[in-house]
Short mmCIF file of C-alpha atoms and ligand atoms in Angstrom, two decimals:
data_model
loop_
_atom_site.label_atom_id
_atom_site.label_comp_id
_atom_site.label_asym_id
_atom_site.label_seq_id
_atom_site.Cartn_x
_atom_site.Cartn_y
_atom_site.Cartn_z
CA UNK A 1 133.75 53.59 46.16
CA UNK A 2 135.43 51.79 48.84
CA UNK A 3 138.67 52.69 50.48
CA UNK A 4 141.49 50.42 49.12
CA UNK A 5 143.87 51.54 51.05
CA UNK A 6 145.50 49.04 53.72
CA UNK A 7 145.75 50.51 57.37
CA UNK A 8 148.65 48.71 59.29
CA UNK A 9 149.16 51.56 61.52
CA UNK A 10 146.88 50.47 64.23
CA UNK A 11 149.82 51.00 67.00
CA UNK A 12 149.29 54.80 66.18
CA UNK A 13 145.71 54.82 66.66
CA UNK A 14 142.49 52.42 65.98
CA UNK A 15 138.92 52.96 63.80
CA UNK A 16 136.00 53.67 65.96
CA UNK A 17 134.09 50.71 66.38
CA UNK A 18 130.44 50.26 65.22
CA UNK A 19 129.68 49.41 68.77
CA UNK A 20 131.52 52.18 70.25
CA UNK A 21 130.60 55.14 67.55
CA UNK A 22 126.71 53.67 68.29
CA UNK A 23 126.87 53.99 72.22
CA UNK A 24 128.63 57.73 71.85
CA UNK A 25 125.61 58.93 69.69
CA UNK A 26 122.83 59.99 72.26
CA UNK A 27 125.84 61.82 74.13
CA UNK A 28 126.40 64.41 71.99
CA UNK A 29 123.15 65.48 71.52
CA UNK A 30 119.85 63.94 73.16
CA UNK A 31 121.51 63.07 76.15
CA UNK A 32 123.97 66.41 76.23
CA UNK A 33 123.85 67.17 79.90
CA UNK A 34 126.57 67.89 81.99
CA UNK A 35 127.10 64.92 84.52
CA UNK A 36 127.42 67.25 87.25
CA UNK A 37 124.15 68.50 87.07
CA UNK A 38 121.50 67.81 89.39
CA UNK A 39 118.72 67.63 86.92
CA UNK A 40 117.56 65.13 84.60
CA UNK A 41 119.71 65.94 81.31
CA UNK A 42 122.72 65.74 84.43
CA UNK A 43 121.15 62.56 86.21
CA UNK A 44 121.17 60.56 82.69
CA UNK A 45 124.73 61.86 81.91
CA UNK A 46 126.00 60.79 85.12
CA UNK A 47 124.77 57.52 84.70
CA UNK A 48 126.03 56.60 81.74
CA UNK A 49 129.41 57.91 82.66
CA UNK A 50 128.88 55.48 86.25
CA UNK A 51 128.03 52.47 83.78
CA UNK A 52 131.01 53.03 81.55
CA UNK A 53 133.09 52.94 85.22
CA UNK A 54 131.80 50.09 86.01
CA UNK A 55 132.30 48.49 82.66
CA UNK A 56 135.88 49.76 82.99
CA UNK A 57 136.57 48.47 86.10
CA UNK A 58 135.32 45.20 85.00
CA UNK A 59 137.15 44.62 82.37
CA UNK A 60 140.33 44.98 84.42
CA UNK A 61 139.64 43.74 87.67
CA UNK A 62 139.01 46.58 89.64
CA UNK A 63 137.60 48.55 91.69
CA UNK A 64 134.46 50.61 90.43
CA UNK A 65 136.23 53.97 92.49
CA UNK A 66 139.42 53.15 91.56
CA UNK A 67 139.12 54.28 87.68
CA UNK A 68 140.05 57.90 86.44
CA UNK A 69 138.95 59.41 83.38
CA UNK A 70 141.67 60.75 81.83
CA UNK A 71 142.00 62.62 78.01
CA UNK A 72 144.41 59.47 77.44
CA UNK A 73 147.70 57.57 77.87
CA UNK A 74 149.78 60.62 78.03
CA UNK A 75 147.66 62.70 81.05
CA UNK A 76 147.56 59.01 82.76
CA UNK A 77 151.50 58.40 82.15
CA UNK A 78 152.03 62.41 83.90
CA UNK A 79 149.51 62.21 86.34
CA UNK A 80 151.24 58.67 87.51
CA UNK A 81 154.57 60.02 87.81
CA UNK A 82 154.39 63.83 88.58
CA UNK A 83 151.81 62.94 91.86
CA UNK A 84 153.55 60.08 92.38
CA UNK A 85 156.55 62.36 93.75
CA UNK A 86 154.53 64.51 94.95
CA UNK A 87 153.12 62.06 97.53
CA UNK A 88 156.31 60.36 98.69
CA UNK A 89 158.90 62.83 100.73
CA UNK A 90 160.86 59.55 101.65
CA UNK A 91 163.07 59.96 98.61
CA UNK A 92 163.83 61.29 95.55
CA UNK A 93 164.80 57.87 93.33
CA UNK A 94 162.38 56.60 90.06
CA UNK A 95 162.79 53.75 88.24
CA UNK A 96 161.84 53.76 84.25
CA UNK A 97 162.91 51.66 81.59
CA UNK A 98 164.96 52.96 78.24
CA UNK A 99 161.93 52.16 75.89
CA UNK A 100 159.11 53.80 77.56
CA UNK A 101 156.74 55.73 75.45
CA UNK A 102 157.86 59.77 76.16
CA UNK A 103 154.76 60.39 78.00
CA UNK A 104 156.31 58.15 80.65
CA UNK A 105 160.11 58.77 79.61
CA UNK A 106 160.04 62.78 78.90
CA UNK A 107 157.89 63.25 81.99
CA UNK A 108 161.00 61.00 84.17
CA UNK A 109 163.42 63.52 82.36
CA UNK A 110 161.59 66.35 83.22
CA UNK A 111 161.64 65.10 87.12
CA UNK A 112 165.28 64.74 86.78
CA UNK A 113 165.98 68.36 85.78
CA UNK A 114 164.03 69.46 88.65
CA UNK A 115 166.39 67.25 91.20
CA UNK A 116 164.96 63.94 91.12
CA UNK A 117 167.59 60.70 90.35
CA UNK A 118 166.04 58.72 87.76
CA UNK A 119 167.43 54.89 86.82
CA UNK A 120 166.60 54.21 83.25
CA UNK A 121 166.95 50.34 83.01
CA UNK A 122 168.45 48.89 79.94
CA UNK A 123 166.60 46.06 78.23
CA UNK A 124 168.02 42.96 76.49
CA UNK A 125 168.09 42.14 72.67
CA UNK A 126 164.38 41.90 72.91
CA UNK A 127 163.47 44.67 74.94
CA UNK A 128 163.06 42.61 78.04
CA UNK A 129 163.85 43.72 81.71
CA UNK A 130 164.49 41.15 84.46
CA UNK A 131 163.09 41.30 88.25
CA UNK A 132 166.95 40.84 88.82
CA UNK A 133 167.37 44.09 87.35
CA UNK A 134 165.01 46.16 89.17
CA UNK A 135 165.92 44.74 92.31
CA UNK A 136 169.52 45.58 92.34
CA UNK A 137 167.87 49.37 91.15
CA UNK A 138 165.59 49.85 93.65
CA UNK A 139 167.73 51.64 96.82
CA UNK A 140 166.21 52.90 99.97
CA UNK A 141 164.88 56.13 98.52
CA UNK A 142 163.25 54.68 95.72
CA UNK A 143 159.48 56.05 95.32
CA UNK A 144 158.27 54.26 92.19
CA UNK A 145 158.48 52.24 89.54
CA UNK A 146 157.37 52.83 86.02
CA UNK A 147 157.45 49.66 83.45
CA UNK A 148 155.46 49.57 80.27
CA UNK A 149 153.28 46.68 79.88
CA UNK A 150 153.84 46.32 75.85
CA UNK A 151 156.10 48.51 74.08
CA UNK A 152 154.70 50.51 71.10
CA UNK A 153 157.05 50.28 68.86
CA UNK A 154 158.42 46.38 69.36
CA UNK A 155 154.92 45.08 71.02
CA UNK A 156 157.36 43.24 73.90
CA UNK A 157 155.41 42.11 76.63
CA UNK A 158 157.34 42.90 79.95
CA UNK A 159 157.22 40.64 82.89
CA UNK A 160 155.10 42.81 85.00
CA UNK A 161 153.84 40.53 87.58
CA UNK A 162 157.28 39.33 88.44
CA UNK A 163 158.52 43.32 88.38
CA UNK A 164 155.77 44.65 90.35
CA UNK A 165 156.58 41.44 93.40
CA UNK A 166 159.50 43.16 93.19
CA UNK A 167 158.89 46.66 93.87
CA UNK A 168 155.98 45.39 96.96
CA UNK A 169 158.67 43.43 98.45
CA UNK A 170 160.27 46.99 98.91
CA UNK A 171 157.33 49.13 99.47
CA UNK A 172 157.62 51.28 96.23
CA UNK A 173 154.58 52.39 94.23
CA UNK A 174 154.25 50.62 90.60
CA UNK A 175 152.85 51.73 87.41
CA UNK A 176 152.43 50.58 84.55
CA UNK A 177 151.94 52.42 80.94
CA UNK A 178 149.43 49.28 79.97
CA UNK A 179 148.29 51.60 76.66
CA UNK A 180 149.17 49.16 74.14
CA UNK A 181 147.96 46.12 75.84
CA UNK A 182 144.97 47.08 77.14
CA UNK A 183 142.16 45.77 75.22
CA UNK A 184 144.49 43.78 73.29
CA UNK A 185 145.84 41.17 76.34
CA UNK A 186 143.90 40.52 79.75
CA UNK A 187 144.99 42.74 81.99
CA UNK A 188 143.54 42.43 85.37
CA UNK A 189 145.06 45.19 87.91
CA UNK A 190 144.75 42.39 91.01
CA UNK A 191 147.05 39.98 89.10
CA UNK A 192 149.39 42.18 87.96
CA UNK A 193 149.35 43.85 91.47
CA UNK A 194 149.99 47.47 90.37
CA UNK A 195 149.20 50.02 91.97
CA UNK A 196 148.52 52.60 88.80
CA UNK A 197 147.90 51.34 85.30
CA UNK A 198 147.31 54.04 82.45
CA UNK A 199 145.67 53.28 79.31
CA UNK A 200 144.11 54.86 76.35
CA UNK A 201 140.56 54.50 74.45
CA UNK A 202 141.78 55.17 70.80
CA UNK A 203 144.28 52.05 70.79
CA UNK A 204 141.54 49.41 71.15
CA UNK A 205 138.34 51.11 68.62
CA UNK A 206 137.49 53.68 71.06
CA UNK A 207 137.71 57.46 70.19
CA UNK A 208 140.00 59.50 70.77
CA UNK A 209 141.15 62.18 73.83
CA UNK A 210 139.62 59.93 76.50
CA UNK A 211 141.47 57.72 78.72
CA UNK A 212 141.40 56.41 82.30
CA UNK A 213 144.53 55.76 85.41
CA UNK A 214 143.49 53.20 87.53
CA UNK A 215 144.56 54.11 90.87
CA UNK A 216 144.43 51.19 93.53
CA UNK A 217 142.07 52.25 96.39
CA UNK A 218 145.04 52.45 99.19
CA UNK A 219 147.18 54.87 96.73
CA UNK A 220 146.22 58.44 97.55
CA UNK A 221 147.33 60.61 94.66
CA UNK A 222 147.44 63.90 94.75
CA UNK A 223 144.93 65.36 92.10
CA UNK A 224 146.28 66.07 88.53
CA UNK A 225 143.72 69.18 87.32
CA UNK A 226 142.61 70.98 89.90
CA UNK A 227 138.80 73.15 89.90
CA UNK A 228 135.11 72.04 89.59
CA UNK A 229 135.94 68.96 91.89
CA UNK A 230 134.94 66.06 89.18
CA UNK A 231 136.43 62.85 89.81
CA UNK A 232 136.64 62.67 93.45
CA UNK A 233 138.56 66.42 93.14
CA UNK A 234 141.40 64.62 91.54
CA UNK A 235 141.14 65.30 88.02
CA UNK A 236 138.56 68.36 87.51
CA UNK A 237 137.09 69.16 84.26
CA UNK A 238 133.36 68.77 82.82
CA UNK A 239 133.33 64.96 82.23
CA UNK A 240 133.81 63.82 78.00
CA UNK A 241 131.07 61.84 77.98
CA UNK A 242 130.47 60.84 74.93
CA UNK A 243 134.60 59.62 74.81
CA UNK A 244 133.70 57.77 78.51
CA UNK A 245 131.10 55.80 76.88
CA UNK A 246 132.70 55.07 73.62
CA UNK A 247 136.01 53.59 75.67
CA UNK A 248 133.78 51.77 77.79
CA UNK A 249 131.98 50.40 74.95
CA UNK A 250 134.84 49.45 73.17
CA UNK A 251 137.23 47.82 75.93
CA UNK A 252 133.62 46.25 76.58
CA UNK A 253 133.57 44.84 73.22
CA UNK A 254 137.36 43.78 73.08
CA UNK A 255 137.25 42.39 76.60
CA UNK A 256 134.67 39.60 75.75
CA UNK A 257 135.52 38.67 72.59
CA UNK A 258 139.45 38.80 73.42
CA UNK A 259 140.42 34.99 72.06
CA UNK A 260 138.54 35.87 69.04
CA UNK A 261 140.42 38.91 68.72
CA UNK A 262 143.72 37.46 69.95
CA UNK A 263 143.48 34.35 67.47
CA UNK A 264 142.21 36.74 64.34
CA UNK A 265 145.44 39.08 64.79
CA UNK A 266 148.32 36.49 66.07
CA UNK A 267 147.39 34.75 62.92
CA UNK A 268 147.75 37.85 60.45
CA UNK A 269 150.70 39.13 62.39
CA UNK A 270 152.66 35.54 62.12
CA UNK A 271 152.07 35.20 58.55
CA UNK A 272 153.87 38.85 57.95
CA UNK A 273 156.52 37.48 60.07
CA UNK A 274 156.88 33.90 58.57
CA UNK A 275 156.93 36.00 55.30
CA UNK A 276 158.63 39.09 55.80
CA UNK A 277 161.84 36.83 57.83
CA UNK A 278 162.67 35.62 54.58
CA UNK A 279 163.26 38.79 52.53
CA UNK A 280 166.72 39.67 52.69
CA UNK A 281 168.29 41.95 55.19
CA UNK A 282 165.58 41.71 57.76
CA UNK A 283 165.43 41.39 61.39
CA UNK A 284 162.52 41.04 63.66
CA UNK A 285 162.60 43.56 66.44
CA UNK A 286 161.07 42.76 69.86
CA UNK A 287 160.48 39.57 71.46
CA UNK A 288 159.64 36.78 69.44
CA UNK A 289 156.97 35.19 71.40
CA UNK A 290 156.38 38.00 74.15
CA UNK A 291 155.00 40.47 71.98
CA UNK A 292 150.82 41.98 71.60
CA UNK A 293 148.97 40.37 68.95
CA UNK A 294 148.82 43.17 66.45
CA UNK A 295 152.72 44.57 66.06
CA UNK A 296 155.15 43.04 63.82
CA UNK A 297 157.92 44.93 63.63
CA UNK A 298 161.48 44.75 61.70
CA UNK A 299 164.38 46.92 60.51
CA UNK A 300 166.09 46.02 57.03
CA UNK A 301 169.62 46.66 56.83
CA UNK A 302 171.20 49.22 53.92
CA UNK A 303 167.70 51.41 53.28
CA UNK A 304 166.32 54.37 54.53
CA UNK A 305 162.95 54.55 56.82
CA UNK A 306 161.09 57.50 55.00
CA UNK A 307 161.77 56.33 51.20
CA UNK A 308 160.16 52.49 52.65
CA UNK A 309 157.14 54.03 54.02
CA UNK A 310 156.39 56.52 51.34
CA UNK A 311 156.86 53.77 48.91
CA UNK A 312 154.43 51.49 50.78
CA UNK A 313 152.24 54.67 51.17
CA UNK A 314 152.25 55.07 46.76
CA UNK A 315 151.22 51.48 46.92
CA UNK A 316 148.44 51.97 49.65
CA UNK A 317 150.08 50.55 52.49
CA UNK A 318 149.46 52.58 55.30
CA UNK A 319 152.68 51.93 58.13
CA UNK A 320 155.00 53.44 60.15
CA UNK A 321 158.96 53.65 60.61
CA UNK A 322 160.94 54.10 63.36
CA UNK A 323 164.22 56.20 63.64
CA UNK A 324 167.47 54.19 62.92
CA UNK A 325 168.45 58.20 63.21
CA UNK A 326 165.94 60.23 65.38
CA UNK A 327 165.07 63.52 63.10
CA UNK A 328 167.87 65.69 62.30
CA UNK A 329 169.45 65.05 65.33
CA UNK A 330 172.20 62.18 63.77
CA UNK A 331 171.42 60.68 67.26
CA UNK A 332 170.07 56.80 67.01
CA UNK A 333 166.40 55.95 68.10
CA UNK A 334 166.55 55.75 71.86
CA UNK A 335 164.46 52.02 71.00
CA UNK A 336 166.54 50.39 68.75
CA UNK A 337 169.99 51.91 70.68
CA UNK A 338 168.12 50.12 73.58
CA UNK A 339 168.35 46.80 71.68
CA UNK A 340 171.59 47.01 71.08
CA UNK A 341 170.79 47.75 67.29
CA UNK A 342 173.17 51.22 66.85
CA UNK A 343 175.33 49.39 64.34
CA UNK A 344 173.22 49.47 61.70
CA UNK A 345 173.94 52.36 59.75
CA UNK A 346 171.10 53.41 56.98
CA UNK A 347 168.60 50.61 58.84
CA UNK A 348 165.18 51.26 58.40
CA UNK A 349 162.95 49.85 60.95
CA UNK A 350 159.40 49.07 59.72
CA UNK A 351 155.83 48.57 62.31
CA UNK A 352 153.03 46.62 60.82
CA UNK A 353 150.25 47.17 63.46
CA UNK A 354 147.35 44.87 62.64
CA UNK A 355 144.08 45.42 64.08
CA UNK A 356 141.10 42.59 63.76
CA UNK A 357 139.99 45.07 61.24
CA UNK A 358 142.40 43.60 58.65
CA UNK A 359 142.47 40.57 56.68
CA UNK A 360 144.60 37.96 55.42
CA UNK A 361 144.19 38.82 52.06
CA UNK A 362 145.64 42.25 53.23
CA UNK A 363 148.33 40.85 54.80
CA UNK A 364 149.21 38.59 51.73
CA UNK A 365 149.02 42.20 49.78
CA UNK A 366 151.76 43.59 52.29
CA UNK A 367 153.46 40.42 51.60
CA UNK A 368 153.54 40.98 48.04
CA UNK A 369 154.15 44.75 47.39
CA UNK A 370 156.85 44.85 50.32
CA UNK A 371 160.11 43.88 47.80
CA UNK A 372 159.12 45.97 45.10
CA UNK A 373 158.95 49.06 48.13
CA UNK A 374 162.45 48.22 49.40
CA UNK A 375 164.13 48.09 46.34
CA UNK A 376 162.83 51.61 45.70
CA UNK A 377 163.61 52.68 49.24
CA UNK A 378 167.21 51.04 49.01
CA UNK A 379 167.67 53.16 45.64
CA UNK A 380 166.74 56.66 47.09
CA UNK A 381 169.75 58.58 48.56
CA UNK A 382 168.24 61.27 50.62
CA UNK A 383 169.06 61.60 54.32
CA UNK A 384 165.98 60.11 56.03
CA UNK A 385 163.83 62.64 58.53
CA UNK A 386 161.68 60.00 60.04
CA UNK A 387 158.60 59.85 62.13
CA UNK A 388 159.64 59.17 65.56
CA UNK A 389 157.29 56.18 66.50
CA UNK A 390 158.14 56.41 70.04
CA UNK A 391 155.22 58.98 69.80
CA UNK A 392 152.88 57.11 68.74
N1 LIG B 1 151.87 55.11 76.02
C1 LIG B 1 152.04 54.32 74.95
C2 LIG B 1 152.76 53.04 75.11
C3 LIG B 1 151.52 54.70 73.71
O1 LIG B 1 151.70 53.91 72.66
C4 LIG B 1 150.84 55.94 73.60
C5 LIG B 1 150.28 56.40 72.32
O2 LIG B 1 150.88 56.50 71.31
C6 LIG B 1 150.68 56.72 74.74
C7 LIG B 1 151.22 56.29 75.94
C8 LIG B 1 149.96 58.04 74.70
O3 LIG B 1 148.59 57.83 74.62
P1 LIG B 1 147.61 58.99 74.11
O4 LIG B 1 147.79 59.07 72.64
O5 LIG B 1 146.25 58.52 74.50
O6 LIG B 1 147.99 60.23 74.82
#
């Protein structure tokens, strides 16, 4: 029987590809070797983990030694900030944004309890931040600058260009968290002219635990794992192989059929929107044109987020909430206070994340089972404990 369930959780995490779950095959057990060693089983690893660099690097402009692998966004995020500091004694000044993903925002927190000054920029209604902004931020002892390229929750596409001009003009490292747009928007590191960009294999059809940082070639990081010497001695560890391919093979994939992909999701995503905007009580959350492809996101006024998602879960709906309240803590969700959305008491925000996966039949499902799922949600009276989506 087939699954007739309806995954719109593909912020959270992607399918494997057919491409991708084909090109890991022969890694885990034909081609097993260890890509350090010198003999053949080692020799054929290490080439297919040099291909997948190179395919890596391709797909976003860069350099074939300027690609890390990583076990995903989250190591990238750390190893960006923590060496970051590490490197620069000039100062002891970061600048973040108040919507970063925790692997980015935790880790600044965690700087700032161990003496660091940290500027968490405030975003506007859309979850925008202006080069105006982060110039009048950056002061003489600034080291770096950390900006997500799409937020995961509200799929707002920062200026990051225009930011990054910014922090150059100054001389302060950038880096951006580009997890939820890589593979989903060009993103070529040269353009952008970052000097780190993080991103993560299992939001674009790649598997999971395997990432990459791109480090530009005149940034000398300190190393993040330190023993057996892999990756230039900056990020030790026997190499995931299998993963390295598999991301390659997917961002591979994505990268040249991207207006394909692009055209296939906008579409699905704008006819939730269209749709959705006219149910009562909604709001669209995030930019309305500035936003990834996949994520349509909302919050409906007078309903709680766990009753909405288990009720679209009972219908097959698979989705995820956001905290109007993060769990237990009566606090509001560190997004949607960003946004300026604190007012709305019992406000239960709601992330579609399409992938090309979907369909618009699926979408026109949503579409229909989405009322009958609020009026449940709007009738239960339990305090909500949501999911947190700013982990996801
Ligand atoms: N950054 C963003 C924007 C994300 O959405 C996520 C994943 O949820 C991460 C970082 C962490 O990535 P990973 O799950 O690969 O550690």
């Amino acid at each position: 029987m087939t699954d007739q369930r309806i995954y719109v959780d593909n912020a959270a995490t992607t399918a494997v590809s057919d491409i991708a779950f084909n090109a890991m095959l022969p890694y885990f057990r034909d081609s097993f070797g260890n890509p350090s060693a010198t003999h053949s089983y080692g020799t054929q690893a290490k080439s297919a983990v040099e291909e997948s660099r190179k395919t890596i690097a391709t797909c976003l402009g860069a350099r074939v030694n300027e690609i890390y692998f990583t076990s995903g966004g989250t190591e990238s995020d750390n190893w960006a900030l923590m060496s970051s500091v590490a490197l620069r004694q000039k100062g002891r000044h970061l600048i973040t944004t108040e919507i970063e993903h925790s692997a980015v925002y935790k880790t600044a927190q965690y700087l700032e309890k161990k003496g660091y000054e940290v500027t968490f920029l405030p975003v506007d209604r859309y979850g925008l931040v202006s080069p105006e902004q982060l110039e009048e931020a950056i002061r003489e002892d600034t080291i770096l600058v950390s900006i997500m390229t799409a937020n995961n929750e509200i799929g707002t596409i920062q200026p990051i260009r225009e930011l990054c001009a910014v922090a150059k003009k100054h001389r302060v490292l950038f880096h951006t968290d580009a997890v939820q747009a890589a593979g989903h928007i060009p993103i070529y590191v040269g353009e952008l002219g970052v000097d780190m960009l993080s991103i993560s294999s299992h939001k674009f059809h790649g598997p999971k635990g395997i990432g990459a940082l791109y480090i530009n070639i005149r940034t000398v990081l300190p190393p993040m794992v330190i023993g057996g010497g892999q990756e230039k001695g900056k990020r030790s560890g026997t190499l995931n192989v299998s993963g390295i391919v598999g991301m390659a093979a997917a961002l591979g994939d994505a990268s040249s059929r991207m207006d394909e992909i692009v055209g296939k999701t906008t579409a699905m995503r704008d006819m939730l929107t269209t749709e959705i905007l006219k149910m009562p009580g909604v709001q669209l959350t995030g930019h309305p044109e500035n936003r990834v492809p996949g994520i349509a996101s909302f919050i409906f006024s007078g309903i709680s987020g766990e009753p909405l998602i288990a009720a679209l879960n009972e219908a097959g709906i698979c989705a995820s909430a956001g905290s109007a309240c993060s769990a237990g803590s009566g606090e509001p969700s560190r997004i949607l206070k960003a946004l300026g959305l604190t007012q709305m008491e019992n406000a239960a925000p709601l992330r579609l994340s399409i992938s090309e996966y979907n369909t618009p039949e699926q979408m026109n499902q949503i579409i229909a089972a989405l009322p009958a799922a609020l009026k449940r949600a709007a009738a239960e009276r339990v305090v909500p404990k949501y999911i947190n989506l700013d982990d996801y």
